[in-house]
Each structure stands twice: as C-alpha cells, then as structure tokens.
mmCIF file with all atom_site columns, C-alpha atoms in Angstrom:
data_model
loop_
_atom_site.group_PDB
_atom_site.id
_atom_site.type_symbol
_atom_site.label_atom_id
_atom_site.label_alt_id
_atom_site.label_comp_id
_atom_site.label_asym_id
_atom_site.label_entity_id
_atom_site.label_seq_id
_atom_site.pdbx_PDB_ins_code
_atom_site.Cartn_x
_atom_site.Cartn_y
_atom_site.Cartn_z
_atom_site.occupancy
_atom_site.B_iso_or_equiv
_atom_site.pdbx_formal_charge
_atom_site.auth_seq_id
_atom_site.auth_comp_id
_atom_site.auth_asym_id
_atom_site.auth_atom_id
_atom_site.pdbx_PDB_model_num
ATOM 1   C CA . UNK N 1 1   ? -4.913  21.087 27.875  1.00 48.00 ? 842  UNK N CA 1
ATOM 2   C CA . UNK N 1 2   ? -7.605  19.266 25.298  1.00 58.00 ? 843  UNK N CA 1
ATOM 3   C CA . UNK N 1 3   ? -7.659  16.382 27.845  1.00 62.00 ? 844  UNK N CA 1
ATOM 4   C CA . UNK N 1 4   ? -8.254  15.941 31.270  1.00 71.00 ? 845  UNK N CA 1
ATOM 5   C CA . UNK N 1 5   ? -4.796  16.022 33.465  1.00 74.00 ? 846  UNK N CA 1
ATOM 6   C CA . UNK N 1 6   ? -4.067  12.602 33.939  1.00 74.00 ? 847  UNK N CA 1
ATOM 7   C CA . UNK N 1 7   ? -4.651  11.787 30.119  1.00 75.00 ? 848  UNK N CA 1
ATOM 8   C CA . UNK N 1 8   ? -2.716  14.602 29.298  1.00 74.00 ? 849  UNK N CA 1
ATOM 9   C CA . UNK N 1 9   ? 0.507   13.413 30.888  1.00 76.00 ? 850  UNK N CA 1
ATOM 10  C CA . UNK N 1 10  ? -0.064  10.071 28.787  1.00 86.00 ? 851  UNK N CA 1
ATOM 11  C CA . UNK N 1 11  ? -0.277  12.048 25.328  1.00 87.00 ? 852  UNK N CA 1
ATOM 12  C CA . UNK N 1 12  ? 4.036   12.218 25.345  1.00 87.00 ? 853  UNK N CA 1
ATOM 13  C CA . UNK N 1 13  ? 4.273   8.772  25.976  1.00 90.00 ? 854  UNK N CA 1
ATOM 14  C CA . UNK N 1 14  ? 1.910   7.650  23.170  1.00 91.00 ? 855  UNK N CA 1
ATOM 15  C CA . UNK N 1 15  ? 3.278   10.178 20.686  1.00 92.00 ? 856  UNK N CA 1
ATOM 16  C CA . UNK N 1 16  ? 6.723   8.601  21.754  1.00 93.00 ? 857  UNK N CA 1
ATOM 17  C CA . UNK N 1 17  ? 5.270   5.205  20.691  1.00 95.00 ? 858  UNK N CA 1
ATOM 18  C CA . UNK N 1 18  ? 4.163   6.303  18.088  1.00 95.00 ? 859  UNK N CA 1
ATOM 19  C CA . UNK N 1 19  ? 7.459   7.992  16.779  1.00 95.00 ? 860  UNK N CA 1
ATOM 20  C CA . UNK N 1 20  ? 9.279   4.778  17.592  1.00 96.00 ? 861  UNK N CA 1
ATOM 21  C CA . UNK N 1 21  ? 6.597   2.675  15.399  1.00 96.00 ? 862  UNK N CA 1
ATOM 22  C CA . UNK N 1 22  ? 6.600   4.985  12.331  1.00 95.00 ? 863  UNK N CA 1
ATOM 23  C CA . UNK N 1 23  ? 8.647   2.929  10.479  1.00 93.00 ? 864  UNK N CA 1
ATOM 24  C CA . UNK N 1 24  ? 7.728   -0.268 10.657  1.00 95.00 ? 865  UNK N CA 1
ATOM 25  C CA . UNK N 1 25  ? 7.506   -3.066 8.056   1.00 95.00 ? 866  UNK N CA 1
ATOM 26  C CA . UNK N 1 26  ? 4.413   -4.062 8.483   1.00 96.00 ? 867  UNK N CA 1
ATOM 27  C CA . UNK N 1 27  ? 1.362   -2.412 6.862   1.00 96.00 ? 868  UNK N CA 1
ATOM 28  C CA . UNK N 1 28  ? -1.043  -2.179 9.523   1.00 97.00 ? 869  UNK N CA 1
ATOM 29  C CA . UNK N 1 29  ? 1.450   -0.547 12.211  1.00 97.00 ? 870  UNK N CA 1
ATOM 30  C CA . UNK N 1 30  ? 2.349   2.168  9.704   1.00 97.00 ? 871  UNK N CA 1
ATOM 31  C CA . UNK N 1 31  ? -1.653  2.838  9.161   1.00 97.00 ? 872  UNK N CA 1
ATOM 32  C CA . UNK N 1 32  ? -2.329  3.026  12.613  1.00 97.00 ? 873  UNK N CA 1
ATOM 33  C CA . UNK N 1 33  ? 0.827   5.319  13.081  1.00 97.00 ? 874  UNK N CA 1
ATOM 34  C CA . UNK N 1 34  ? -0.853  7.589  10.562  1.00 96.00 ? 875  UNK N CA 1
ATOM 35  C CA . UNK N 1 35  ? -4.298  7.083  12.070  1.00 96.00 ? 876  UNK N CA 1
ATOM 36  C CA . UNK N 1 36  ? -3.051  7.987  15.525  1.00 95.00 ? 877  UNK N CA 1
ATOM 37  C CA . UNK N 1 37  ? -1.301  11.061 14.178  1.00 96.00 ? 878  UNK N CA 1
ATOM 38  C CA . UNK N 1 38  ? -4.387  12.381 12.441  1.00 95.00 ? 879  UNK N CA 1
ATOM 39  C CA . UNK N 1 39  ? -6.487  11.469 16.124  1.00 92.00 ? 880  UNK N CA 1
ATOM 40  C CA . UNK N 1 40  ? -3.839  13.805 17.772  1.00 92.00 ? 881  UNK N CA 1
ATOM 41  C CA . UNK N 1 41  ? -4.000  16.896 15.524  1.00 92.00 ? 882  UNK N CA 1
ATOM 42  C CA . UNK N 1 42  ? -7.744  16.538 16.261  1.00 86.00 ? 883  UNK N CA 1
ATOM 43  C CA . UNK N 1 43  ? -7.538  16.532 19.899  1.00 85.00 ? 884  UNK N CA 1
ATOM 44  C CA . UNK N 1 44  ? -4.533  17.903 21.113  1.00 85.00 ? 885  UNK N CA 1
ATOM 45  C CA . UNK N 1 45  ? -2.558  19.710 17.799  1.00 87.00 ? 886  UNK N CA 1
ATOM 46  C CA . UNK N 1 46  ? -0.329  21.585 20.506  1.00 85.00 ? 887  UNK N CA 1
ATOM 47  C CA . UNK N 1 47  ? 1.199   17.933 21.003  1.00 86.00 ? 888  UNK N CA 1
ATOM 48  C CA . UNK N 1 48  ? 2.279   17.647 18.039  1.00 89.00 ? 889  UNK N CA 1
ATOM 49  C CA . UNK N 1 49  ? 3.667   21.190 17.624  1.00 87.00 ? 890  UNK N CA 1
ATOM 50  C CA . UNK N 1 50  ? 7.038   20.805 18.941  1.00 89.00 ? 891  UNK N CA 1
ATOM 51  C CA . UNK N 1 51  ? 7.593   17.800 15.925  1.00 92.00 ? 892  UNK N CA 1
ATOM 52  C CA . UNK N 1 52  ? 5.416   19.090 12.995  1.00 93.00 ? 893  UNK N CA 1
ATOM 53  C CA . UNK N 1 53  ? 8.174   19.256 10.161  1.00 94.00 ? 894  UNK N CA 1
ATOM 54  C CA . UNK N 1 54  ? 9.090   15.993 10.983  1.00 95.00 ? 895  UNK N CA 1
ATOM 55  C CA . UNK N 1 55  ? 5.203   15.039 11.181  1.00 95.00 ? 896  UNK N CA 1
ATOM 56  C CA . UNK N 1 56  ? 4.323   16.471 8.061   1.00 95.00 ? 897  UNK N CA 1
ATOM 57  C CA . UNK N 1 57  ? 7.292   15.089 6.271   1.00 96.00 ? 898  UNK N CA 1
ATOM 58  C CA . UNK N 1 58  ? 6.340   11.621 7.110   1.00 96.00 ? 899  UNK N CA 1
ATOM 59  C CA . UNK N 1 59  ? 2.576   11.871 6.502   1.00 96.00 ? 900  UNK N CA 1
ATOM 60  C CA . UNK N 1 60  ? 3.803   13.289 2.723   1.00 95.00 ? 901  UNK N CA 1
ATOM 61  C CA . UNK N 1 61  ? 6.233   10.603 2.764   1.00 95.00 ? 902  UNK N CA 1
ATOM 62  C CA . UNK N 1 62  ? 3.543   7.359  3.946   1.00 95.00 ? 903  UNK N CA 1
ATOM 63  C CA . UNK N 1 63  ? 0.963   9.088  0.927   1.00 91.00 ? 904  UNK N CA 1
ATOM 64  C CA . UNK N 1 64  ? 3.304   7.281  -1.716  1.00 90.00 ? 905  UNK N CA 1
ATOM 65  C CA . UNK N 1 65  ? 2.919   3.973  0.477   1.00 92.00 ? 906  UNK N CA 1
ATOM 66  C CA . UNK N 1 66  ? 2.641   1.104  -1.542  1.00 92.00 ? 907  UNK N CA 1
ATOM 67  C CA . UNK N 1 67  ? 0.000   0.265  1.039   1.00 93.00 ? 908  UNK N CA 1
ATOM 68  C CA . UNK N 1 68  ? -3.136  2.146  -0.522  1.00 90.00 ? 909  UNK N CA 1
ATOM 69  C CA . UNK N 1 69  ? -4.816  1.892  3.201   1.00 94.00 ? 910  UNK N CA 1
ATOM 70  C CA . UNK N 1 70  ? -1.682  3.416  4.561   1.00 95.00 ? 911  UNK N CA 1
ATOM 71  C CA . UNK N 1 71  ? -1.751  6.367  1.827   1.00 93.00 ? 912  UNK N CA 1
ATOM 72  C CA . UNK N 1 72  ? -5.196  7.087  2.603   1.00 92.00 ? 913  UNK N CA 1
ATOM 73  C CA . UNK N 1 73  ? -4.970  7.359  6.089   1.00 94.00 ? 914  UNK N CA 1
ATOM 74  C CA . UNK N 1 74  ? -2.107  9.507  6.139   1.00 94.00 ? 915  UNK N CA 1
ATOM 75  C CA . UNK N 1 75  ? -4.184  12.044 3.377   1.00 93.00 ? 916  UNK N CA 1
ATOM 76  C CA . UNK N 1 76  ? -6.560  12.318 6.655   1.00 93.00 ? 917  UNK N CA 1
ATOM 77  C CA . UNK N 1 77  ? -4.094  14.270 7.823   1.00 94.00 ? 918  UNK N CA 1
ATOM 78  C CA . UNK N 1 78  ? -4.275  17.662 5.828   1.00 92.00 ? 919  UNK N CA 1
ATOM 79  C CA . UNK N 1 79  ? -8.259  18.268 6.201   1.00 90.00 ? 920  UNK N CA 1
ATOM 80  C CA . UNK N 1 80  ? -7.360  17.029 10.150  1.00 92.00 ? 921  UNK N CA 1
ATOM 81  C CA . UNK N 1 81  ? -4.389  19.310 9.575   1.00 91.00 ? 922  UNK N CA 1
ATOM 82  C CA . UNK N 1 82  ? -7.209  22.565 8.265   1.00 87.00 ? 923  UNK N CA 1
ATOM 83  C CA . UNK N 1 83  ? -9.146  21.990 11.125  1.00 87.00 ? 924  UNK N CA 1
ATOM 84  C CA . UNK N 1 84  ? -7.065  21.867 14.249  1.00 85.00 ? 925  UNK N CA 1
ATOM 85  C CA . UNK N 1 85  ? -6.695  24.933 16.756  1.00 75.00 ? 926  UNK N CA 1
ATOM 86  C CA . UNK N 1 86  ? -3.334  25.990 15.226  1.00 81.00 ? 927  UNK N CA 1
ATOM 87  C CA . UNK N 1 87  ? -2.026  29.225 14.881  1.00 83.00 ? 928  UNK N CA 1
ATOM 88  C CA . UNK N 1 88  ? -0.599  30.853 11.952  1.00 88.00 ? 929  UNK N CA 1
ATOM 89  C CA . UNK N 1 89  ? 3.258   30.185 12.650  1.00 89.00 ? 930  UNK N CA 1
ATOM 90  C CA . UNK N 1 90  ? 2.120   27.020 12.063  1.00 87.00 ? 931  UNK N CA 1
ATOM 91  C CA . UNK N 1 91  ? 0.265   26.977 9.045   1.00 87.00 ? 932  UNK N CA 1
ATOM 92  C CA . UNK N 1 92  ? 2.986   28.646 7.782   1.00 92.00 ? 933  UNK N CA 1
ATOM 93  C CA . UNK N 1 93  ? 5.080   25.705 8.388   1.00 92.00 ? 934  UNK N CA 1
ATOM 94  C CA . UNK N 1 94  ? 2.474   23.781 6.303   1.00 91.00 ? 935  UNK N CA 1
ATOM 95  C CA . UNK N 1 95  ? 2.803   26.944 3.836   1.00 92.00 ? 936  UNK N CA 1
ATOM 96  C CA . UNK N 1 96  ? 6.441   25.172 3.482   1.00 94.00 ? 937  UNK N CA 1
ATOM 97  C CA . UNK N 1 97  ? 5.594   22.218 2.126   1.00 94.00 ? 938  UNK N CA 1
ATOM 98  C CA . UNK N 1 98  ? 2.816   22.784 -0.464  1.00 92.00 ? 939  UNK N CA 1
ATOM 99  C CA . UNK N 1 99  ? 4.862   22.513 -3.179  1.00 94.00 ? 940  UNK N CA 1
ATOM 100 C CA . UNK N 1 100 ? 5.717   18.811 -2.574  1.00 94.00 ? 941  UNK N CA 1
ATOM 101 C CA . UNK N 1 101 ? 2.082   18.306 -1.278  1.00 92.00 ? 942  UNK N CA 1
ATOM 102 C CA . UNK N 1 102 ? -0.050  19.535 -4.134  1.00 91.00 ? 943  UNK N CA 1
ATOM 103 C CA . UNK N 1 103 ? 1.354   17.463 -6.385  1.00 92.00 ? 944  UNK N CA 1
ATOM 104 C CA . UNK N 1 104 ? 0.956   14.550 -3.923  1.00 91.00 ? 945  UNK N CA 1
ATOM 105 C CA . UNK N 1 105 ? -2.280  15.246 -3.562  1.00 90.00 ? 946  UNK N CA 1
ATOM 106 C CA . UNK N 1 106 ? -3.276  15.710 -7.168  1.00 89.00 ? 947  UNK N CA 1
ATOM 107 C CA . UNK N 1 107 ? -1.381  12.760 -8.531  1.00 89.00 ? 948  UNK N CA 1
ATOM 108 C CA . UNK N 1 108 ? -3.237  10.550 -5.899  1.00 86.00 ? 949  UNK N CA 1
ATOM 109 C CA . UNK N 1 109 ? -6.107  12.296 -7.413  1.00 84.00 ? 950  UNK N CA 1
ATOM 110 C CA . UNK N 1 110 ? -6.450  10.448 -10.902 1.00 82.00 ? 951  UNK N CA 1
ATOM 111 C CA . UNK N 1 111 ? -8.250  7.700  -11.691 1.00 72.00 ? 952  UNK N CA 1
ATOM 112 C CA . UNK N 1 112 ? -6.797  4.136  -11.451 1.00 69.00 ? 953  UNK N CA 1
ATOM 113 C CA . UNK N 1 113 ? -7.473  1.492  -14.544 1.00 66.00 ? 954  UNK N CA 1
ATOM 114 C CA . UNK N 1 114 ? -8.889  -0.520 -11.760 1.00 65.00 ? 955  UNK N CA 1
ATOM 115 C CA . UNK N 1 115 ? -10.945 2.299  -10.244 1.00 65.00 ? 956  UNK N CA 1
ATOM 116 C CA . UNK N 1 116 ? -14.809 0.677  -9.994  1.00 67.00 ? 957  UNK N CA 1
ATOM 117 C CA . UNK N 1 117 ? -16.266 4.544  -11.067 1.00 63.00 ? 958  UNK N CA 1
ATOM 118 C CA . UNK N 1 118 ? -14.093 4.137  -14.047 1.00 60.00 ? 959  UNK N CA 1
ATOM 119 C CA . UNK N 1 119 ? -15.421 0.269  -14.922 1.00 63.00 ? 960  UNK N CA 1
ATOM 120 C CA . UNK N 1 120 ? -18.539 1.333  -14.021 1.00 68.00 ? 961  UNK N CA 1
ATOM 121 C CA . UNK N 1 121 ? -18.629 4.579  -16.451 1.00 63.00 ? 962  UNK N CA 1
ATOM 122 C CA . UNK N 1 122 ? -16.711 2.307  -19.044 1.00 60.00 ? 963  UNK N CA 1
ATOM 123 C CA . UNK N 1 123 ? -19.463 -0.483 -18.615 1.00 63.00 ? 964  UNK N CA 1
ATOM 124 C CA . UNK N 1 124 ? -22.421 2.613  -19.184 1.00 66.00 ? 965  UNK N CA 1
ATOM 125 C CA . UNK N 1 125 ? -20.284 3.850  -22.186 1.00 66.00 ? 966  UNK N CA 1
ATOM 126 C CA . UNK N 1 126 ? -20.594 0.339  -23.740 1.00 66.00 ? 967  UNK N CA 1
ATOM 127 C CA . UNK N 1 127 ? -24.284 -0.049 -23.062 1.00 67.00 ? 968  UNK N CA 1
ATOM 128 C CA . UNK N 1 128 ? -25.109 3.327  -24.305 1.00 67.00 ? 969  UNK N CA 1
ATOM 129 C CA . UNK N 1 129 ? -26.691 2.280  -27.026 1.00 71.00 ? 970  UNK N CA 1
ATOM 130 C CA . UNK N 1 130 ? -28.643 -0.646 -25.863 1.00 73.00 ? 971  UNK N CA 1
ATOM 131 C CA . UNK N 1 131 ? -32.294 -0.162 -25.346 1.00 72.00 ? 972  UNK N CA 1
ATOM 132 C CA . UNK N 1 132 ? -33.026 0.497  -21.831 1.00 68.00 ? 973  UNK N CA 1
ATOM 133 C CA . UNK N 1 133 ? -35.326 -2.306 -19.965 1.00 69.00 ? 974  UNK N CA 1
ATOM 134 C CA . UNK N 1 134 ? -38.611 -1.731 -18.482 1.00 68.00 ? 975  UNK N CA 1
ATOM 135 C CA . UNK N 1 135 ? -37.051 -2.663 -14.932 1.00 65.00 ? 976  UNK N CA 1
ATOM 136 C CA . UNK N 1 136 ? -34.240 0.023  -15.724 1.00 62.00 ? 977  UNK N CA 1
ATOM 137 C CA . UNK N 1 137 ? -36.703 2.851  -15.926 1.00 63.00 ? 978  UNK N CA 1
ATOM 138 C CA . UNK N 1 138 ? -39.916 1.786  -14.308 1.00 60.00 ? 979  UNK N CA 1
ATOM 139 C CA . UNK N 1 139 ? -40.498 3.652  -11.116 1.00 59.00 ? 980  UNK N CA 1
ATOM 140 C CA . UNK N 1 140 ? -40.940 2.066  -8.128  1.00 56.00 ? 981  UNK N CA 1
ATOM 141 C CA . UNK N 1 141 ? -43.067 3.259  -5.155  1.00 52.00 ? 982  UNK N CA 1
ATOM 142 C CA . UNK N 1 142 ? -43.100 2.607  -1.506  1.00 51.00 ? 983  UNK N CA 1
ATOM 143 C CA . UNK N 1 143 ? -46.167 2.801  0.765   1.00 47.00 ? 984  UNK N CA 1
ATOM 144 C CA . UNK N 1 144 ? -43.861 4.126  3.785   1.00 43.00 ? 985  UNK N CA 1
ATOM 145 C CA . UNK N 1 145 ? -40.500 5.063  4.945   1.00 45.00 ? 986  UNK N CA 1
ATOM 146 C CA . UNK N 1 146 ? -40.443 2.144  7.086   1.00 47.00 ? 987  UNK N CA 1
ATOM 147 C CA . UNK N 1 147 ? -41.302 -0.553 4.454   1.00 44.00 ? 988  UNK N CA 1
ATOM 148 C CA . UNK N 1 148 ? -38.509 1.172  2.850   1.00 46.00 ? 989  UNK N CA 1
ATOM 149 C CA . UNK N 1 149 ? -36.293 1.052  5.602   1.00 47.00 ? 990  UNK N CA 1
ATOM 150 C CA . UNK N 1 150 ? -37.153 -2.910 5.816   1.00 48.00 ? 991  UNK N CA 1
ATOM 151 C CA . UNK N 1 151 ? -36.487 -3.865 2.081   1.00 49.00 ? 992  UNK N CA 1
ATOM 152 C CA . UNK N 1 152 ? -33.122 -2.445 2.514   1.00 49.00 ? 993  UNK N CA 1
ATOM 153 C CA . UNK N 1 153 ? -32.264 -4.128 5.589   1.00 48.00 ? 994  UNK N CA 1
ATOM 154 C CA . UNK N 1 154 ? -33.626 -7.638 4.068   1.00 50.00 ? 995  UNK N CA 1
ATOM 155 C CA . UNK N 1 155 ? -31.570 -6.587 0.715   1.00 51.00 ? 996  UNK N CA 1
ATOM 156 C CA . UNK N 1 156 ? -28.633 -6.140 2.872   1.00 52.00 ? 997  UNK N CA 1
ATOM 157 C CA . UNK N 1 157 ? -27.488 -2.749 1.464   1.00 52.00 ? 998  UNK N CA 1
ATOM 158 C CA . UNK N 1 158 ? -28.049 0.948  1.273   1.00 52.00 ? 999  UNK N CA 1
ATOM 159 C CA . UNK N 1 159 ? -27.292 4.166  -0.721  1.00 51.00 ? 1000 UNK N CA 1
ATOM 160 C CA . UNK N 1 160 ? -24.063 4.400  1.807   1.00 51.00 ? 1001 UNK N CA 1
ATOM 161 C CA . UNK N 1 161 ? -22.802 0.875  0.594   1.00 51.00 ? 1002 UNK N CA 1
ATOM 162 C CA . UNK N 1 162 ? -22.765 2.370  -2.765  1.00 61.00 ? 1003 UNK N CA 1
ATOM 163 C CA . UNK N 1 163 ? -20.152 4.704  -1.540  1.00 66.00 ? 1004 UNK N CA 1
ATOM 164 C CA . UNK N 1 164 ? -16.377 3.681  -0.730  1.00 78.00 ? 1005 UNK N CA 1
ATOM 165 C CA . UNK N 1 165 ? -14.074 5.802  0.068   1.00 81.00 ? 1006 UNK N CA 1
ATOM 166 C CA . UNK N 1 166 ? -11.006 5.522  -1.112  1.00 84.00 ? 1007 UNK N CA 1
ATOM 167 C CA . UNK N 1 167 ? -7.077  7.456  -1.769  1.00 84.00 ? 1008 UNK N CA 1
ATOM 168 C CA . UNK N 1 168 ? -8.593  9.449  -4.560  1.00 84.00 ? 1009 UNK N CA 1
ATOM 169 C CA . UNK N 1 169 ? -11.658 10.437 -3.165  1.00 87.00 ? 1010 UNK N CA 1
ATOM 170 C CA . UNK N 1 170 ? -9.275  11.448 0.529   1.00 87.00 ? 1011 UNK N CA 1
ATOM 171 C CA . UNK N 1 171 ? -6.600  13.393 -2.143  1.00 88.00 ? 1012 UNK N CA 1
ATOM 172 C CA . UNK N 1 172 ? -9.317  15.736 -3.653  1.00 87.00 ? 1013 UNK N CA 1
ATOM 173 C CA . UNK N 1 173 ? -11.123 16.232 -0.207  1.00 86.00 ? 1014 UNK N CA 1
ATOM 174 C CA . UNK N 1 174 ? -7.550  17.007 1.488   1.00 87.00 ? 1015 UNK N CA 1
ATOM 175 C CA . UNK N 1 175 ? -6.858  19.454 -1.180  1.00 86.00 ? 1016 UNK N CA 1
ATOM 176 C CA . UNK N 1 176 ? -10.274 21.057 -0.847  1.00 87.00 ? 1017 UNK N CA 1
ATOM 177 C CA . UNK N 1 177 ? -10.273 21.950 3.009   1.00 86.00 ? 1018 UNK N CA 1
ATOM 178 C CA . UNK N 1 178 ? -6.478  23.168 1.980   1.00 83.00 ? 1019 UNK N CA 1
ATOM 179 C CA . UNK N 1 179 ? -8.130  25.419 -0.924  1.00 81.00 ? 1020 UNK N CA 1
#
C-alpha cells in the first residue's frame, strides 16, 4: 500500500465519496472531484484501478466543462495519469481512449479571442511600428540580488506572476507527457 494502514482503509471510502459527488451541479464540487481524482492516481493509482474506464471517461467528459477551472483540473489528470506506477494493461486501457482524447486535448489547445497572450501579441503587433521609448530599452542594473529581491516584494510582483496557467497551457502539457 502507498499509505500507511489505517489511511489505506480510508482511501475506498473517499473514492466512494467521491464517485457519489461526480456529478454535481455545482462548479466547485465537480473541480474538487477532479482534483481528488488526479491526488489519487498520484498516490495510490492501484485505487483507482478497479474503476479506470469509468475514471477516464469522466475526466474526458468534465474537459468540455463549461467550467474552465473544472476543465483544467480534470486535464491534470493525463500527465498525473503518465506518471503513476501503472502497469501496461493499464496504459493500454488509456491506449483505448486516445482517439477521443487527442482531439480533446488539442481543441482545448487553441487560443481563445480572450486569451491575454493573444491581446498581448495583438497589442505588440499594433505598436510595432511605434518608436520604442528610452524606458522600453534602457537597461537597468541592480547592485545585489537582495535589493532585487526587495524591489519586487515592494512592487508586489514577480517573473512567476507573469505566468498563469491556464486550460490551454494544461491541454498541450497533458499531451506532451502522453507524447
């Protein structure tokens, strides 16, 4: 077992729960359905063995959520899926289902109008041909790492706030770990 005994006997009754919640209405129970599915495959896949047609089926089936968070969350499952202790019988069973999952996967991989990469690469495309500014180029320098480390805590951001991740960006990195 992945877990220590007494935990272990727990595991049916929370994947029970789970099961019973996997349709609900509301948003956030569906999302933490799919969150607690992906946590399982992690820890204890062979849990999950006995119902994984019926696991995978859903998890393809929450992807076209009209929930976005929902989606995402269940796309955690493949690279989750890619990584877990299974053996081949069973990624055979996922063998099953790649041709409804690819095209999941790649149609949750195009942009959105209201994508902020795309505004942002449609905003550079307009400005293009303005002159740049000095403040746009000029270098700046830092004396240390730690003055560095202090601007961006009195700015309030960082490189990583820059980053969001988002249904696209979980599509093409589930269909990379399945590559």
């Amino acid at each position: 077992p992945c877990w220590p005994e007494n935990h272990y006997a727990l595991l049916d009754t929370y994947l029970q729960g789970l099961f019973a919640l996997a349709n609900d209405s509301d948003n956030d129970v569906r999302r933490l359905v799919c969150s607690g599915l992906v946590m399982l495959i992690h820890i204890c896949p062979e849990k999950l063995a006995p119902n994984l047609r019926e696991i995978i089926t859903y998890m393809l089936d929450r992807q076209g959520d009209e929930d976005k968070d929902v989606a995402m969350e269940s796309c955690e499952f493949w690279g989750a899926f890619c990584e877990a202790d299974l053996g081949d019988d069973y990624v055979q069973i996922l063998r099953e289902y790649t041709p409804r999952l690819i095209p999941v996967l790649l149609t949750n991989m195009a942009y959105q109008e209201d994508d902020e990469e795309v505004i942002q690469a449609e905003d550079d495309e307009v400005n293009a041909n303005r002159p740049d500014r000095d403040q746009d180029i000029k270098p700046t320098f830092r004396d240390t790492k730690d003055k560095g480390a202090q601007e961006q805590e009195e700015d309030g951001q960082d490189d990583e706030d820059d980053f969001v991740w988002n249904l696209r960006k979980s599509s093409a990195n589930g269909l990379d770990i399945l590559s």
